[in-house]
Amino acid sequence: MCIIYILGPRSRISLYRDLRPLLACSTRENCCTMTASTDPIVSALESFSTCDVSDALLKLNHPNGGFVAGPTLWSPERQAGDSKVVGPAYTVQYVPLSDTVSPKQASHYIDLIPAGAVVFISSPKTVNAVYGGLMSTRAQASGAVGTVVDGRVRDLQEHRALGFPVFARDVGTASPYEVARVSGINVPLQVRNEGQDITVNPGDYIIADLNGVVCLPVELAEQAIALIAPQVYADGRITEDIKGGMLFIEASKKHRAALKKA
Ligand SMILES: O=C([O-])CC(=O)C(=O)O
Ligand code: NI
């Protein structure tokens, strides 16, 4: 776990890049196994839901418990119960074509994804879809564990046929080329939906499931994980007692009193 504190998000992304030849693999299952064993934070998060992570982040006074309003699960199935992705964010910034100031990228972002990453794409306000089936095909071949798009995606049937997890604000049909281009790779992204204004930094942990998307800042990861297991255990005991006839207020007091606030 010390890796997380020794290396900042940027250097950790380069570490992933350095490890890429070692992690290169041909199937998703394979990649997930290798990634989990590479990063103890990812392994620890894999058994918890997005809501569990948000509960811990709220105790750490992190706004909205890290919830990223907007994107929801579209692939492999709409809001499928067993779909979940966990991994460090590989961020991609799209800007409107009218923006002549932001930098241009020499390489295509889709060919640089480190294994185990969650691709997180920020789209400008446009009805065009910034992400399609070819992108998922390449992302999956790189060992990415899923994609989150703050914007629209298209080719939904192709993402589903790949069984590749994709979260998006909505679906659409038009490609991005007439309206938007990529200006940044592994840069901080602003997400502004429903009154939120949050930053997703490259290397932050993205946890996404049927409830939505949570961004766990890398510097809070260890503290959050320490809070989650006891919290989940207490919720389990509360459930049992409620099913046995106890009032919620009693069960909650009985099992949550001993939990640390942070
Ligand atoms: O053709 C593109 O570049 C965008 C797209 O639809 C895909 O990724 O499949
Ligand atoms: Ni396409």
mmCIF file of C-alpha atoms and ligand atoms in Angstrom:
data_model
loop_
_atom_site.group_PDB
_atom_site.id
_atom_site.type_symbol
_atom_site.label_atom_id
_atom_site.label_comp_id
_atom_site.label_asym_id
_atom_site.label_seq_id
_atom_site.Cartn_x
_atom_site.Cartn_y
_atom_site.Cartn_z
ATOM 1 C CA MET A 1 0.000 0.000 0.000
ATOM 2 C CA CYS A 2 2.938 2.337 0.531
ATOM 3 C CA ILE A 3 3.243 2.875 -3.236
ATOM 4 C CA ILE A 4 0.204 5.120 -3.043
ATOM 5 C CA TYR A 5 1.861 7.499 -0.615
ATOM 6 C CA ILE A 6 5.279 7.466 -2.205
ATOM 7 C CA LEU A 7 4.054 8.212 -5.704
ATOM 8 C CA GLY A 8 1.610 10.913 -6.756
ATOM 9 C CA PRO A 9 -1.158 10.205 -9.273
ATOM 10 C CA ARG A 10 0.922 11.228 -12.252
ATOM 11 C CA SER A 11 3.914 9.096 -11.386
ATOM 12 C CA ARG A 12 1.625 6.191 -10.617
ATOM 13 C CA ILE A 13 0.156 6.449 -14.103
ATOM 14 C CA SER A 14 3.683 6.286 -15.502
ATOM 15 C CA LEU A 15 4.317 3.290 -13.264
ATOM 16 C CA TYR A 16 1.316 1.621 -14.896
ATOM 17 C CA ARG A 17 2.754 2.509 -18.254
ATOM 18 C CA ASP A 18 6.086 0.988 -17.309
ATOM 19 C CA LEU A 19 4.344 -2.156 -16.144
ATOM 20 C CA ARG A 20 2.241 -2.354 -19.275
ATOM 21 C CA PRO A 21 4.416 -4.849 -21.145
ATOM 22 C CA LEU A 22 4.336 -7.092 -18.050
ATOM 23 C CA LEU A 23 0.591 -6.730 -17.695
ATOM 24 C CA ALA A 24 -0.256 -7.054 -21.390
ATOM 25 C CA CYS A 25 -2.866 -9.745 -21.717
ATOM 26 C CA SER A 26 -5.389 -11.045 -24.161
ATOM 27 C CA THR A 27 -8.537 -11.408 -22.101
ATOM 28 C CA ARG A 28 -10.359 -9.139 -19.703
ATOM 29 C CA GLU A 29 -10.560 -11.757 -16.943
ATOM 30 C CA ASN A 30 -6.844 -12.182 -17.188
ATOM 31 C CA CYS A 31 -6.226 -8.459 -16.966
ATOM 32 C CA CYS A 32 -8.530 -7.963 -14.015
ATOM 33 C CA THR A 33 -6.704 -10.662 -12.062
ATOM 34 C CA MET A 34 -3.322 -9.201 -12.792
ATOM 35 C CA THR A 35 -4.410 -5.668 -12.026
ATOM 36 C CA ALA A 36 -6.004 -6.670 -8.755
ATOM 37 C CA SER A 37 -2.811 -8.326 -7.640
ATOM 38 C CA THR A 38 -0.778 -5.271 -8.721
ATOM 39 C CA ASP A 39 -2.698 -2.680 -6.740
ATOM 40 C CA PRO A 40 -3.898 -3.578 -3.242
ATOM 41 C CA ILE A 41 -6.280 -0.599 -3.241
ATOM 42 C CA VAL A 42 -8.077 -1.977 -6.301
ATOM 43 C CA SER A 43 -8.277 -5.457 -4.705
ATOM 44 C CA ALA A 44 -9.692 -3.973 -1.511
ATOM 45 C CA LEU A 45 -12.325 -1.945 -3.382
ATOM 46 C CA GLU A 46 -13.496 -4.845 -5.519
ATOM 47 C CA SER A 47 -15.688 -6.325 -2.791
ATOM 48 C CA PHE A 48 -17.518 -3.071 -2.016
ATOM 49 C CA SER A 49 -20.270 -1.124 -3.747
ATOM 50 C CA THR A 50 -20.134 2.498 -4.868
ATOM 51 C CA CYS A 51 -22.472 3.335 -1.969
ATOM 52 C CA ASP A 52 -20.068 1.789 0.545
ATOM 53 C CA VAL A 53 -17.267 3.960 -0.825
ATOM 54 C CA SER A 54 -19.464 7.080 -0.708
ATOM 55 C CA ASP A 55 -20.401 6.365 2.924
ATOM 56 C CA ALA A 56 -16.719 6.277 3.844
ATOM 57 C CA LEU A 57 -15.945 9.446 1.862
ATOM 58 C CA LEU A 58 -18.805 11.293 3.560
ATOM 59 C CA LYS A 59 -17.233 10.409 6.921
ATOM 60 C CA LEU A 60 -14.041 11.982 5.592
ATOM 61 C CA ASN A 61 -16.080 15.112 4.704
ATOM 62 C CA HIS A 62 -15.477 14.625 1.001
ATOM 63 C CA PRO A 63 -18.244 16.439 -0.962
ATOM 64 C CA ASN A 64 -21.157 14.237 -2.104
ATOM 65 C CA GLY A 65 -19.199 11.176 -0.969
ATOM 66 C CA GLY A 66 -17.274 11.293 -4.242
ATOM 67 C CA PHE A 67 -20.412 10.654 -6.322
ATOM 68 C CA VAL A 68 -20.020 11.858 -9.913
ATOM 69 C CA ALA A 69 -23.490 12.928 -11.029
ATOM 70 C CA GLY A 70 -24.390 12.153 -14.639
ATOM 71 C CA PRO A 71 -22.988 8.925 -16.067
ATOM 72 C CA THR A 72 -24.893 5.667 -15.504
ATOM 73 C CA LEU A 73 -24.378 2.087 -16.639
ATOM 74 C CA TRP A 74 -25.290 1.252 -20.267
ATOM 75 C CA SER A 75 -23.112 -1.768 -21.073
ATOM 76 C CA PRO A 76 -22.887 -4.803 -20.731
ATOM 77 C CA GLU A 77 -26.537 -4.137 -19.773
ATOM 78 C CA ARG A 78 -28.505 -1.108 -18.646
ATOM 79 C CA GLN A 79 -28.149 -1.012 -14.839
ATOM 80 C CA ALA A 80 -27.150 -4.694 -14.633
ATOM 81 C CA GLY A 81 -26.787 -5.824 -11.040
ATOM 82 C CA ASP A 82 -23.438 -7.560 -11.343
ATOM 83 C CA SER A 83 -21.507 -5.008 -13.415
ATOM 84 C CA LYS A 84 -18.825 -3.146 -11.585
ATOM 85 C CA VAL A 85 -15.525 -1.544 -12.472
ATOM 86 C CA VAL A 86 -12.667 -0.421 -10.247
ATOM 87 C CA GLY A 87 -9.413 1.109 -11.388
ATOM 88 C CA PRO A 88 -7.307 4.230 -11.617
ATOM 89 C CA ALA A 89 -8.628 6.925 -13.952
ATOM 90 C CA TYR A 90 -6.993 7.440 -17.328
ATOM 91 C CA THR A 91 -8.475 10.808 -18.254
ATOM 92 C CA VAL A 92 -9.321 12.222 -21.670
ATOM 93 C CA GLN A 93 -10.441 15.796 -22.301
ATOM 94 C CA TYR A 94 -12.503 16.679 -25.370
ATOM 95 C CA VAL A 95 -12.983 20.362 -26.267
ATOM 96 C CA PRO A 96 -15.172 22.028 -28.915
ATOM 97 C CA LEU A 97 -13.550 22.418 -32.347
ATOM 98 C CA SER A 98 -14.091 26.153 -31.921
ATOM 99 C CA ASP A 99 -11.442 26.044 -29.158
ATOM 100 C CA THR A 100 -8.242 26.918 -30.979
ATOM 101 C CA VAL A 101 -6.266 27.584 -27.800
ATOM 102 C CA SER A 102 -6.205 24.196 -26.020
ATOM 103 C CA PRO A 103 -3.345 21.886 -26.983
ATOM 104 C CA LYS A 104 -3.538 19.261 -29.702
ATOM 105 C CA GLN A 105 -2.496 15.658 -29.111
ATOM 106 C CA ALA A 106 0.082 13.980 -31.327
ATOM 107 C CA SER A 107 -1.101 10.432 -30.496
ATOM 108 C CA HIS A 108 -4.578 8.956 -30.246
ATOM 109 C CA TYR A 109 -5.588 8.608 -26.600
ATOM 110 C CA ILE A 110 -7.053 5.164 -27.207
ATOM 111 C CA ASP A 111 -3.638 3.673 -28.024
ATOM 112 C CA LEU A 112 -2.026 4.778 -24.737
ATOM 113 C CA ILE A 113 -4.314 3.228 -22.108
ATOM 114 C CA PRO A 114 -2.517 1.390 -19.294
ATOM 115 C CA ALA A 115 -3.861 -2.055 -18.335
ATOM 116 C CA GLY A 116 -6.247 -1.945 -15.397
ATOM 117 C CA ALA A 117 -7.301 1.665 -16.019
ATOM 118 C CA VAL A 118 -10.796 3.102 -16.167
ATOM 119 C CA VAL A 119 -10.982 5.446 -19.164
ATOM 120 C CA PHE A 120 -12.710 8.661 -18.026
ATOM 121 C CA ILE A 121 -13.759 10.983 -20.853
ATOM 122 C CA SER A 122 -15.020 14.541 -20.497
ATOM 123 C CA SER A 123 -17.127 15.830 -23.403
ATOM 124 C CA PRO A 124 -18.097 19.434 -24.105
ATOM 125 C CA LYS A 125 -21.818 20.179 -24.162
ATOM 126 C CA THR A 126 -22.818 18.629 -27.499
ATOM 127 C CA VAL A 127 -25.363 16.039 -28.569
ATOM 128 C CA ASN A 128 -22.673 14.207 -30.564
ATOM 129 C CA ALA A 129 -21.306 11.001 -29.050
ATOM 130 C CA VAL A 130 -17.607 11.157 -28.170
ATOM 131 C CA TYR A 131 -17.108 7.403 -27.727
ATOM 132 C CA GLY A 132 -18.026 4.372 -29.871
ATOM 133 C CA GLY A 133 -17.541 0.663 -30.387
ATOM 134 C CA LEU A 134 -14.097 0.860 -31.978
ATOM 135 C CA MET A 135 -12.884 2.737 -28.915
ATOM 136 C CA SER A 136 -14.193 0.030 -26.573
ATOM 137 C CA THR A 137 -12.616 -2.652 -28.765
ATOM 138 C CA ARG A 138 -9.218 -0.976 -28.421
ATOM 139 C CA ALA A 139 -9.700 -0.155 -24.729
ATOM 140 C CA GLN A 140 -10.540 -3.782 -23.996
ATOM 141 C CA ALA A 141 -7.519 -4.986 -25.978
ATOM 142 C CA SER A 142 -5.358 -2.709 -23.780
ATOM 143 C CA GLY A 143 -6.717 -4.316 -20.621
ATOM 144 C CA ALA A 144 -8.798 -1.314 -19.574
ATOM 145 C CA VAL A 145 -11.536 -2.424 -17.150
ATOM 146 C CA GLY A 146 -14.214 0.010 -18.328
ATOM 147 C CA THR A 147 -15.059 3.464 -19.636
ATOM 148 C CA VAL A 148 -16.942 6.381 -18.086
ATOM 149 C CA VAL A 149 -18.106 9.182 -20.386
ATOM 150 C CA ASP A 150 -19.378 12.492 -19.104
ATOM 151 C CA GLY A 151 -21.281 12.842 -22.370
ATOM 152 C CA ARG A 152 -22.895 10.586 -24.978
ATOM 153 C CA VAL A 153 -21.741 7.247 -26.427
ATOM 154 C CA ARG A 154 -22.860 5.496 -29.609
ATOM 155 C CA ASP A 155 -22.664 1.936 -31.021
ATOM 156 C CA LEU A 156 -24.275 0.652 -27.838
ATOM 157 C CA GLN A 157 -24.777 -2.808 -29.384
ATOM 158 C CA GLU A 158 -20.996 -3.056 -29.986
ATOM 159 C CA HIS A 159 -20.034 -2.297 -26.376
ATOM 160 C CA ARG A 160 -22.596 -4.876 -25.275
ATOM 161 C CA ALA A 161 -21.324 -7.509 -27.715
ATOM 162 C CA LEU A 162 -17.831 -6.993 -26.245
ATOM 163 C CA GLY A 163 -19.232 -7.288 -22.722
ATOM 164 C CA PHE A 164 -17.281 -4.109 -21.978
ATOM 165 C CA PRO A 165 -18.526 -1.888 -19.129
ATOM 166 C CA VAL A 166 -19.510 1.580 -20.349
ATOM 167 C CA PHE A 167 -21.049 4.361 -18.260
ATOM 168 C CA ALA A 168 -22.368 7.498 -19.964
ATOM 169 C CA ARG A 169 -24.775 10.385 -19.541
ATOM 170 C CA ASP A 170 -26.743 9.203 -22.554
ATOM 171 C CA VAL A 171 -26.598 7.501 -25.941
ATOM 172 C CA GLY A 172 -26.553 9.101 -29.404
ATOM 173 C CA THR A 173 -25.751 8.429 -33.049
ATOM 174 C CA ALA A 174 -23.412 11.134 -34.375
ATOM 175 C CA SER A 175 -19.626 10.878 -34.098
ATOM 176 C CA PRO A 176 -17.684 13.736 -32.475
ATOM 177 C CA TYR A 177 -15.585 14.768 -35.445
ATOM 178 C CA GLU A 178 -17.639 17.742 -36.635
ATOM 179 C CA VAL A 179 -17.818 19.313 -33.188
ATOM 180 C CA ALA A 180 -15.100 18.166 -30.784
ATOM 181 C CA ARG A 181 -11.494 17.006 -30.523
ATOM 182 C CA VAL A 182 -9.194 15.663 -27.804
ATOM 183 C CA SER A 183 -7.084 18.317 -26.120
ATOM 184 C CA GLY A 184 -5.675 16.481 -23.110
ATOM 185 C CA ILE A 185 -4.690 13.020 -21.901
ATOM 186 C CA ASN A 186 -4.136 12.386 -18.202
ATOM 187 C CA VAL A 187 -5.141 15.902 -17.259
ATOM 188 C CA PRO A 188 -7.537 16.897 -14.435
ATOM 189 C CA LEU A 189 -11.163 16.908 -15.660
ATOM 190 C CA GLN A 190 -13.948 19.157 -14.415
ATOM 191 C CA VAL A 191 -17.348 17.485 -14.116
ATOM 192 C CA ARG A 192 -20.226 19.931 -13.859
ATOM 193 C CA ASN A 193 -23.628 18.257 -13.734
ATOM 194 C CA GLU A 194 -26.614 19.021 -11.518
ATOM 195 C CA GLY A 195 -24.828 21.847 -9.735
ATOM 196 C CA GLN A 196 -21.687 19.854 -8.978
ATOM 197 C CA ASP A 197 -18.251 21.146 -9.857
ATOM 198 C CA ILE A 198 -15.782 18.366 -9.188
ATOM 199 C CA THR A 199 -12.368 17.385 -10.435
ATOM 200 C CA VAL A 200 -11.386 13.896 -11.536
ATOM 201 C CA ASN A 201 -7.616 13.633 -11.460
ATOM 202 C CA PRO A 202 -5.682 11.042 -13.415
ATOM 203 C CA GLY A 203 -4.915 8.154 -11.055
ATOM 204 C CA ASP A 204 -7.921 8.785 -8.791
ATOM 205 C CA TYR A 205 -9.816 5.539 -8.203
ATOM 206 C CA ILE A 206 -13.033 5.212 -10.178
ATOM 207 C CA ILE A 207 -15.589 2.813 -8.760
ATOM 208 C CA ALA A 208 -18.698 2.417 -10.885
ATOM 209 C CA ASP A 209 -21.686 0.103 -10.670
ATOM 210 C CA LEU A 210 -25.452 0.146 -11.139
ATOM 211 C CA ASN A 211 -25.781 3.057 -8.709
ATOM 212 C CA GLY A 212 -23.458 5.303 -10.699
ATOM 213 C CA VAL A 213 -19.882 6.516 -10.535
ATOM 214 C CA VAL A 214 -17.688 7.433 -7.557
ATOM 215 C CA CYS A 215 -14.313 9.150 -7.755
ATOM 216 C CA LEU A 216 -12.111 8.242 -4.786
ATOM 217 C CA PRO A 217 -9.181 10.667 -4.663
ATOM 218 C CA VAL A 218 -5.959 8.721 -4.494
ATOM 219 C CA GLU A 219 -4.845 10.549 -1.323
ATOM 220 C CA LEU A 220 -8.014 9.450 0.550
ATOM 221 C CA ALA A 221 -7.996 5.833 -0.638
ATOM 222 C CA GLU A 222 -6.311 4.167 2.344
ATOM 223 C CA GLN A 223 -8.333 6.104 4.924
ATOM 224 C CA ALA A 224 -11.589 5.337 3.091
ATOM 225 C CA ILE A 225 -10.850 1.632 2.806
ATOM 226 C CA ALA A 226 -10.137 1.394 6.538
ATOM 227 C CA LEU A 227 -13.639 2.774 7.207
ATOM 228 C CA ILE A 228 -15.569 0.615 4.738
ATOM 229 C CA ALA A 229 -15.283 -2.933 6.115
ATOM 230 C CA PRO A 230 -16.619 -2.143 9.632
ATOM 231 C CA GLN A 231 -19.363 -0.022 8.082
ATOM 232 C CA VAL A 232 -20.462 -2.854 5.760
ATOM 233 C CA TYR A 233 -20.331 -5.311 8.657
ATOM 234 C CA ALA A 234 -22.546 -3.022 10.757
ATOM 235 C CA ASP A 235 -25.043 -2.633 7.864
ATOM 236 C CA GLY A 236 -25.263 -6.434 7.646
ATOM 237 C CA ARG A 237 -26.066 -6.754 11.361
ATOM 238 C CA ILE A 238 -28.642 -3.921 11.109
ATOM 239 C CA THR A 239 -30.328 -5.760 8.217
ATOM 240 C CA GLU A 240 -30.541 -8.953 10.260
ATOM 241 C CA ASP A 241 -32.019 -7.182 13.271
ATOM 242 C CA ILE A 242 -34.565 -5.287 11.148
ATOM 243 C CA LYS A 243 -35.644 -8.558 9.542
ATOM 244 C CA GLY A 244 -35.988 -9.954 13.063
ATOM 245 C CA GLY A 245 -38.457 -7.168 13.899
ATOM 246 C CA MET A 246 -36.255 -4.493 15.446
ATOM 247 C CA LEU A 247 -36.908 -0.806 14.690
ATOM 248 C CA PHE A 248 -34.325 0.818 12.416
ATOM 249 C CA ILE A 249 -33.460 3.422 15.040
ATOM 250 C CA GLU A 250 -32.630 0.719 17.618
ATOM 251 C CA ALA A 251 -30.704 -1.467 15.203
ATOM 252 C CA SER A 252 -28.765 1.493 13.893
ATOM 253 C CA LYS A 253 -27.837 2.654 17.406
ATOM 254 C CA LYS A 254 -26.824 -0.862 18.404
ATOM 255 C CA HIS A 255 -24.484 -1.471 15.464
ATOM 256 C CA ARG A 256 -23.325 1.955 14.357
ATOM 257 C CA ALA A 257 -22.500 3.470 17.756
ATOM 258 C CA ALA A 258 -19.088 1.839 17.848
ATOM 259 C CA LEU A 259 -18.093 2.868 14.326
ATOM 260 C CA LYS A 260 -15.401 5.467 14.059
ATOM 261 C CA LYS A 261 -16.556 8.752 12.547
ATOM 262 C CA ALA A 262 -13.309 9.035 10.556
HETATM 263 O O1 LIG B 1 -15.518 5.864 -35.450
HETATM 264 C C1 LIG B 1 -15.079 6.457 -34.464
HETATM 265 O O2 LIG B 1 -13.922 6.899 -34.366
HETATM 266 C C2 LIG B 1 -16.003 6.695 -33.317
HETATM 267 C C3 LIG B 1 -16.849 5.519 -33.212
HETATM 268 O O3 LIG B 1 -17.967 5.486 -33.641
HETATM 269 C C4 LIG B 1 -16.230 4.297 -32.677
HETATM 270 O O4 LIG B 1 -15.339 4.398 -31.828
HETATM 271 O O5 LIG B 1 -16.678 3.227 -33.048
HETATM 272 NI NI NI B 2 -18.397 3.378 -34.387
#
